[in-house]
GROMACS .gro file of C-alpha atoms in nm:
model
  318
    1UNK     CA    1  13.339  -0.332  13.817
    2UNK     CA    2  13.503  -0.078  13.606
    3UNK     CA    3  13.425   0.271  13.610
    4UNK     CA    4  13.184   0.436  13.380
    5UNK     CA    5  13.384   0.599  13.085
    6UNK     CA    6  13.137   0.883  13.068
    7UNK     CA    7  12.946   1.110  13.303
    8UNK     CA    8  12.584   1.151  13.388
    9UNK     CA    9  12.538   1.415  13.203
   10UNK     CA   10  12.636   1.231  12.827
   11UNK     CA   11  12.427   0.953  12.929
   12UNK     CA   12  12.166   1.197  13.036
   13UNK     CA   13  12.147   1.358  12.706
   14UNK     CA   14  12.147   1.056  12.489
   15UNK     CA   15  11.862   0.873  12.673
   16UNK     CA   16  11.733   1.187  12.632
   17UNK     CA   17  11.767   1.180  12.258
   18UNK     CA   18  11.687   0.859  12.200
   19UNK     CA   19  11.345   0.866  12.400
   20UNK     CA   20  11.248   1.126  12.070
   21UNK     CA   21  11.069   1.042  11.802
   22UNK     CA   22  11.315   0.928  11.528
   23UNK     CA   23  11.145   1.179  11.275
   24UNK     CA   24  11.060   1.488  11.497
   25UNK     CA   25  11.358   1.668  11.345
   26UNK     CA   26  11.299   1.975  11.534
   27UNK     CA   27  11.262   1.808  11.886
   28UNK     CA   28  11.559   1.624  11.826
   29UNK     CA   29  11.806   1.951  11.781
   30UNK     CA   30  11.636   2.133  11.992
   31UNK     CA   31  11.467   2.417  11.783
   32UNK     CA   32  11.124   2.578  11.708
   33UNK     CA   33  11.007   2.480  11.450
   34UNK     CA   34  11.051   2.818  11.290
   35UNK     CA   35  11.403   2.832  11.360
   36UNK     CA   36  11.667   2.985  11.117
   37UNK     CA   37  11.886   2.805  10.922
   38UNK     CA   38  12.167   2.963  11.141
   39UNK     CA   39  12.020   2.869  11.445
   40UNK     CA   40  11.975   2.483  11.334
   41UNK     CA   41  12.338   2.465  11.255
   42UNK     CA   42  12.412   2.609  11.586
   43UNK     CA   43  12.224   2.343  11.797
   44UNK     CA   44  12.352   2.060  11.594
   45UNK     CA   45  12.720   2.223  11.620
   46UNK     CA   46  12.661   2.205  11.980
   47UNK     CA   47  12.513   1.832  11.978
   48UNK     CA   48  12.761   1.693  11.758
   49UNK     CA   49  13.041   1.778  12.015
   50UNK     CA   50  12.845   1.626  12.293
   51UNK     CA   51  12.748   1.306  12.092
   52UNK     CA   52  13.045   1.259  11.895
   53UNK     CA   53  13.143   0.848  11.983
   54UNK     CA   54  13.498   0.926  12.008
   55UNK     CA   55  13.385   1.216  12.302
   56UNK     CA   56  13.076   1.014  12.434
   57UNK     CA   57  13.147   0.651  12.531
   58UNK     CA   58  12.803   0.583  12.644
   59UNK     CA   59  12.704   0.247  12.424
   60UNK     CA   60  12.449   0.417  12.242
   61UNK     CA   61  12.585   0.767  12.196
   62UNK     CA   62  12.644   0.649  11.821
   63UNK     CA   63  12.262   0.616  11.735
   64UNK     CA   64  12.194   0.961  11.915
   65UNK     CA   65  12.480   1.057  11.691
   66UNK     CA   66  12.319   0.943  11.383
   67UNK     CA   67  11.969   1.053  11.471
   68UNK     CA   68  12.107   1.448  11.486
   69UNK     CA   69  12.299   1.391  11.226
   70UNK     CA   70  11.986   1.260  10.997
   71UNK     CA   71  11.735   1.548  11.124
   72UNK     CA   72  12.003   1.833  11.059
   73UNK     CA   73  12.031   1.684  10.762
   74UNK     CA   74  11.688   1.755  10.665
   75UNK     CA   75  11.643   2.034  10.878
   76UNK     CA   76  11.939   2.236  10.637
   77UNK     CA   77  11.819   2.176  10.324
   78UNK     CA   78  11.541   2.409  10.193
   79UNK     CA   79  11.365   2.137   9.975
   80UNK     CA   80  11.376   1.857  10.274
   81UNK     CA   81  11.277   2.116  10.508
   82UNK     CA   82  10.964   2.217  10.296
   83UNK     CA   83  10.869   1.878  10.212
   84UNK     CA   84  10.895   1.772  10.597
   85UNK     CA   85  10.733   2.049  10.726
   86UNK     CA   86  10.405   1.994  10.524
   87UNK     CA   87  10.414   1.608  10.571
   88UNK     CA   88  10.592   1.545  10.908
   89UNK     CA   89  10.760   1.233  10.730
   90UNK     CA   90  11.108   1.150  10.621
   91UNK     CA   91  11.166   1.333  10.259
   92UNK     CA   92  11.387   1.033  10.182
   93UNK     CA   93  11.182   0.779  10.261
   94UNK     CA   94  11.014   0.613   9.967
   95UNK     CA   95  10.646   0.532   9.980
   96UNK     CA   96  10.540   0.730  10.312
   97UNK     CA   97  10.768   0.420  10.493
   98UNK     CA   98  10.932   0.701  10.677
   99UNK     CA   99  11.370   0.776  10.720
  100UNK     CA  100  11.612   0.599  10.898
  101UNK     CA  101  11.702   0.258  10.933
  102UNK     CA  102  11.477  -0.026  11.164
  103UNK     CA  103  11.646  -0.143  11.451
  104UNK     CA  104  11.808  -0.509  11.423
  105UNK     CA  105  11.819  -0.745  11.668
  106UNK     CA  106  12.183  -0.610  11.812
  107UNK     CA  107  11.994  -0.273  11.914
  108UNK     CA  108  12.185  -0.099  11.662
  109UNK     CA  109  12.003   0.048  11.355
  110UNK     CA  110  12.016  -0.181  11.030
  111UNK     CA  111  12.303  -0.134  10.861
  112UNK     CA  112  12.573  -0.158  11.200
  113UNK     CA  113  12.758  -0.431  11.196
  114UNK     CA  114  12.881  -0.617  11.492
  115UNK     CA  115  13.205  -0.506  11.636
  116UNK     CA  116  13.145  -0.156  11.472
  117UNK     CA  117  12.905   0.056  11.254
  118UNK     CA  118  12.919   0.310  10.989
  119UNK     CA  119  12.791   0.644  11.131
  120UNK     CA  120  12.544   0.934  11.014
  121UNK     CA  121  12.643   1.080  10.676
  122UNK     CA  122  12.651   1.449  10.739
  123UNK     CA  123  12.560   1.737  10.486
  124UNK     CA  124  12.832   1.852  10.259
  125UNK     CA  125  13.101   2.072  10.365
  126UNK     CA  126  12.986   2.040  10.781
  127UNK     CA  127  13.143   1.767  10.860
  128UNK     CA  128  13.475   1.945  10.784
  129UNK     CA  129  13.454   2.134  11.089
  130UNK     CA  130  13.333   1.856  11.344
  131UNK     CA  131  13.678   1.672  11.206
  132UNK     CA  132  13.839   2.011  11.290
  133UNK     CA  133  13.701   2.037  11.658
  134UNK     CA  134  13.781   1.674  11.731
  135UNK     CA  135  14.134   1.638  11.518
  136UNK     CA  136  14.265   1.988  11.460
  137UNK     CA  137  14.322   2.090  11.068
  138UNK     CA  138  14.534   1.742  11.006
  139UNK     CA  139  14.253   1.583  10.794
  140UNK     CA  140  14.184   1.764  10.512
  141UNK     CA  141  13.946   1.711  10.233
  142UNK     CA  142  14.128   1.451  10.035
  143UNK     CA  143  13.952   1.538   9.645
  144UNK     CA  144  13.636   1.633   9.542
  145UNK     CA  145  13.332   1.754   9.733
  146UNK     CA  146  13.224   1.382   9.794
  147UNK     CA  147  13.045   1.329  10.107
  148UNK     CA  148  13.240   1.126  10.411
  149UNK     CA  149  13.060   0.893  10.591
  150UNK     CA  150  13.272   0.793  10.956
  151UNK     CA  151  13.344   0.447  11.066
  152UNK     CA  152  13.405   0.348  11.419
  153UNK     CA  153  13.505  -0.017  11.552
  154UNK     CA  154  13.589  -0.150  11.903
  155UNK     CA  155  13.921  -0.003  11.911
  156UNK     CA  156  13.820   0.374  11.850
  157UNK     CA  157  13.809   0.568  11.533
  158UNK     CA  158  13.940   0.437  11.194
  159UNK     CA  159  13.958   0.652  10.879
  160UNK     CA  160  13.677   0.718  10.741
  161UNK     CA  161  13.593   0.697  10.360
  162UNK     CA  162  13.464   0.852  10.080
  163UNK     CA  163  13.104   0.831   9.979
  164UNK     CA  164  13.007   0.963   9.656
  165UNK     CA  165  12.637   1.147   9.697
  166UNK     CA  166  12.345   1.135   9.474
  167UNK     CA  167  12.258   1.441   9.333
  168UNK     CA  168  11.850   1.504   9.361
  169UNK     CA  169  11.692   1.512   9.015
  170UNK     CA  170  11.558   1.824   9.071
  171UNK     CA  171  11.884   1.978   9.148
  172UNK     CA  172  12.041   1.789   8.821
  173UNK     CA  173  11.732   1.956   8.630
  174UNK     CA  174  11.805   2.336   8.759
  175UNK     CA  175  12.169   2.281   8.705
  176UNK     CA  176  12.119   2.192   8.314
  177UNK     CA  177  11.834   2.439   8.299
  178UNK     CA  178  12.105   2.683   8.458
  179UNK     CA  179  12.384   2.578   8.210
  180UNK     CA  180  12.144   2.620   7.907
  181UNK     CA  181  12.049   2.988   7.994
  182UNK     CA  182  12.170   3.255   7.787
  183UNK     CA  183  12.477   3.491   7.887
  184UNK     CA  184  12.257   3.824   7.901
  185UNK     CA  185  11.980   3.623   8.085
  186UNK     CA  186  12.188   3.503   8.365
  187UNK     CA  187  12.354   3.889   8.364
  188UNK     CA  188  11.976   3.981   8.415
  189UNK     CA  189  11.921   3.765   8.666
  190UNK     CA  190  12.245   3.901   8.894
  191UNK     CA  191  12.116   4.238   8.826
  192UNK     CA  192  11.940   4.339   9.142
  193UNK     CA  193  12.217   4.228   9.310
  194UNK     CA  194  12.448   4.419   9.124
  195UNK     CA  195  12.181   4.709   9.225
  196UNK     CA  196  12.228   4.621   9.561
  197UNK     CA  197  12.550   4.577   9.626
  198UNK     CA  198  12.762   4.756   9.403
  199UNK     CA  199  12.592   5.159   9.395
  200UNK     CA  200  12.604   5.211   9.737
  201UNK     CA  201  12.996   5.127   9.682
  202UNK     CA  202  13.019   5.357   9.432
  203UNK     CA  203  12.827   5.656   9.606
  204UNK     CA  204  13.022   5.566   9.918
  205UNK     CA  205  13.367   5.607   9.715
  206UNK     CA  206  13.195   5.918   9.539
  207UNK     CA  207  13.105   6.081   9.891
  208UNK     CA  208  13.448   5.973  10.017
  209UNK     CA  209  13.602   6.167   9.713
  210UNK     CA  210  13.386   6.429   9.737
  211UNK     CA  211  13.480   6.553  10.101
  212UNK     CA  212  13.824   6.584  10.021
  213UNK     CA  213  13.701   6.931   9.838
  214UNK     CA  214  13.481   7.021  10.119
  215UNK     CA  215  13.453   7.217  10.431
  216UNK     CA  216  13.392   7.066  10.751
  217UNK     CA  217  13.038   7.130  10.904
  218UNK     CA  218  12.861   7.055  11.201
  219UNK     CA  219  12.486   6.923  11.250
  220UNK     CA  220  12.491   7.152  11.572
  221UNK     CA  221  12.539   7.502  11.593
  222UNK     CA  222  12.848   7.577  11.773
  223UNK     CA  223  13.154   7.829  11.713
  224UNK     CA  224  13.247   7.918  11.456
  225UNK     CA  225  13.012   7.709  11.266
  226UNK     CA  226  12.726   7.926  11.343
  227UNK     CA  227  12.601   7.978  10.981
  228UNK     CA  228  12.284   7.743  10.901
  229UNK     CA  229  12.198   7.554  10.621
  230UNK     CA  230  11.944   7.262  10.494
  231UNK     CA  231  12.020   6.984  10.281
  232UNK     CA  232  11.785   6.994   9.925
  233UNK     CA  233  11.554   6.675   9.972
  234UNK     CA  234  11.484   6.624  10.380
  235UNK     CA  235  11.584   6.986  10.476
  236UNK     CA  236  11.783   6.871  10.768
  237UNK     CA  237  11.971   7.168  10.914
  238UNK     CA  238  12.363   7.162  10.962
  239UNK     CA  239  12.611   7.440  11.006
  240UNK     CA  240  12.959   7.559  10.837
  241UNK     CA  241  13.181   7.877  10.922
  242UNK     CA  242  13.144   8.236  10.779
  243UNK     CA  243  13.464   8.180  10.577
  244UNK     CA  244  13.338   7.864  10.424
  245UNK     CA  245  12.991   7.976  10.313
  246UNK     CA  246  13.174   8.245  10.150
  247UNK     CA  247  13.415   8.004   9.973
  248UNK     CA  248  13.161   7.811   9.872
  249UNK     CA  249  12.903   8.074   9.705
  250UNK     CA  250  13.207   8.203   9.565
  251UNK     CA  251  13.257   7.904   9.409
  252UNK     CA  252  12.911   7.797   9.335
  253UNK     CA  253  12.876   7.478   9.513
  254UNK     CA  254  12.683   7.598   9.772
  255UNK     CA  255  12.395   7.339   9.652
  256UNK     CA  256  12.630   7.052   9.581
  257UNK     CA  257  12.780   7.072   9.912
  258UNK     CA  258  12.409   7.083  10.059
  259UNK     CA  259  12.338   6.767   9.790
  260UNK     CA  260  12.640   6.590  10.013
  261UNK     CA  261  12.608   6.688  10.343
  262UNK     CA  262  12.273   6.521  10.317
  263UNK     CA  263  12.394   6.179  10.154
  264UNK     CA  264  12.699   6.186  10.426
  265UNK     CA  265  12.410   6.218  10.711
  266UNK     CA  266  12.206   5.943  10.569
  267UNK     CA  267  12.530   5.709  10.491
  268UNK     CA  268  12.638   5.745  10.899
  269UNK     CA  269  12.261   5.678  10.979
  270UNK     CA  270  12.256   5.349  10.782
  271UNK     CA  271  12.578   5.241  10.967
  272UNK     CA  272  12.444   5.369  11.323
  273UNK     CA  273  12.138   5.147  11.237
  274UNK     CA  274  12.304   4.831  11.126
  275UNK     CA  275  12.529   4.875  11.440
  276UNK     CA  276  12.211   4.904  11.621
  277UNK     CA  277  12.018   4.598  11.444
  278UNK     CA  278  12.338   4.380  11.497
  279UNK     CA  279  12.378   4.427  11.861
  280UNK     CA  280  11.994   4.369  11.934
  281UNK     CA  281  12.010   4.043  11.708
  282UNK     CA  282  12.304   3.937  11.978
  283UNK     CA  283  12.082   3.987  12.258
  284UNK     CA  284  11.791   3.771  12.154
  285UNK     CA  285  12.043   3.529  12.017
  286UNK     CA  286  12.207   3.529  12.421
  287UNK     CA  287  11.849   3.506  12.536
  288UNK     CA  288  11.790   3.155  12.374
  289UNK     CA  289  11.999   2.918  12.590
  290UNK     CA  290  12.069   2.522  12.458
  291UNK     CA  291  11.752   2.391  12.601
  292UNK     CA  292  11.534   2.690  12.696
  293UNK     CA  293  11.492   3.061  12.647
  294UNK     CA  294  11.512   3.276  12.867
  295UNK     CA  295  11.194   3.524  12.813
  296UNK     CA  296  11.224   3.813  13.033
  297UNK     CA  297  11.594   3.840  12.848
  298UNK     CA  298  11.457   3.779  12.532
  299UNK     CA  299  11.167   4.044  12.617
  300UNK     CA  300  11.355   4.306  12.714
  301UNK     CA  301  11.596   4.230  12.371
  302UNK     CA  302  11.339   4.312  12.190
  303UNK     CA  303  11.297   4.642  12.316
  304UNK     CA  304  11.644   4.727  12.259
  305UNK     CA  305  11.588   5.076  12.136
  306UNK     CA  306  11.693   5.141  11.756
  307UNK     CA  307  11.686   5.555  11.750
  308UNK     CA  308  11.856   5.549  11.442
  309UNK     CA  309  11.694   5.295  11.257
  310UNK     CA  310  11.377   5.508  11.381
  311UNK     CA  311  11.519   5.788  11.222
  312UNK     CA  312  11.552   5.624  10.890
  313UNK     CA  313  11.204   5.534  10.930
  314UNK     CA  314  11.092   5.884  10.964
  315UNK     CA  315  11.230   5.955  10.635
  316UNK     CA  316  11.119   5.697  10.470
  317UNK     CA  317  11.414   5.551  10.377
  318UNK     CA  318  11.372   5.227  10.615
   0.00000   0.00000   0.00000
């Protein structure tokens, strides 16, 4: 008798897989059920490898393929997700009948033919990087943004093909709502972002041209900077030499140097706190393992302390 062409650990996971309920999405990839996007396409990233049926040559590694492949499907798009999650049904099935395909009388799912099957069609613009992991950057998309749908037969993988995708009604709808919209309208619609995004660019280039004019200063005392001053708005105290205070009344931008100090010691607390916010989202990310989390890790991420963050909080500005 030949030897097994995969180890106990693929067939583990697939028995596994296939023991699931064929619509509980969440149980399938692994994830709570309030799980971020990010976090969904991380677990099925990580499945995908492991299930992939040119990687996984247990027998029924394809339908644990296509069962991930269906739930991350639903799990990654907002509308299926939303749908699912107040139903607990298939969003694509039609008349509460539920998703997926019934089994036929070969085991396989309806719709695999003998000899081989067509797999899982997987969410636009994912798949590329599955191909990528198994194939290197060789296959490329070949035109549009069409869906691809893989094909496998008893010899191994064939190319796949092109499968053009159904656009939801609802999307076709906000599309020609979308197209019909005024040019000022959609310009209002952008601006908060433009809010967001774009002023704290320009008062970062306007600080960074402003310092080229000023003095150096220190938020602790400490020679020569040993004469104090307060910026205007959160009175925080910083110091600058005797020769520059005098340069600087002579010149009458005591106050405007005062005005940037403070908006220079805000800036470098925003940055300190992202820095901060980033490294603590790392540690509760490493505290969730593939198939558990690890809660005294994930307790003591958490705590992580954020002093500058606090800080920003303290002034309101947080």
């Amino acid at each position: 008798m030949s030897e097994k062409e995969y180890t106990k650990d693929q067939e583990e996971l697939v028995v596994k897989l296939l023991r699931i309920d064929r619509t509980d999405y969440y149980k399938i990839l692994f994830v709570e059920k309030n799980a971020t996007d990010v976090e969904i396409k991380k677990s099925y990233r990580k499945l995908a490898i492991k299930l992939h049926p040119d990687k996984n040559k247990h027998p029924n590694s394809a339908e644990a393929f296509k069962k991930i492949a269906k739930a991350f499907e639903v799990l990654s798009d907002e509308g299926k997700r939303r749908i699912y999650d107040q139903t607990g049904q298939d969003p694509d099935s039609r008349g509460g009948g539920g998703g997926g395909a019934a089994p036929a009388a070969n085991g396989f799912p309806a719709g695999f033919g003998s000899g081989q099957f067509r797999g899982a069609q997987m969410p636009q613009g994912f798949e590329d990087d599955i191909f990528r992991m198994f194939f290197g950057n060789g296959m490329g998309r070949a035109g549009g943004p069409q869906p691809r749908v893989f094909t496998f037969g008893g010899n191994g993988f064939f190319p796949f093909e092109e499968v053009p995708r159904r656009r939801p009604r609802a999307q076709q709808q906000q599309q020609q709502q979308r197209q019909q919209q005024p040019f000022f309208e959609q310009i209002k619609q952008l601006l908060p972002i433009l809010l967001v995004f774009v002023l704290p660019m320009l008062s970062n280039l306007l600080t960074q041209r402003d310092s080229t004019s000023y003095p150096n200063f220190k938020m602790q005392r400490k020679d020569p900077y040993t004469v104090q001053r307060a910026t205007p708005n959160f009175h925080i105290p910083f110091y600058i030499t005797k020769d520059s205070y005098k340069s600087l009344k002579e010149g009458h931008k005591l106050s405007k140097f005062d005005k940037f100090v403070e908006n220079y010691h805000i800036s470098s607390l925003r940055d300190s706190c992202e820095r901060e916010q980033n490294h603590k989202n790392r540690l509760i990310d490493e505290s969730r393992g593939f198939f558990f989390t690890n809660y005294e890790q994930l307790e003591q991420a958490e705590k992580f302390p954020l002093p500058h963050c606090d800080r920003l909080h303290e002034m309101g500005l947080l």
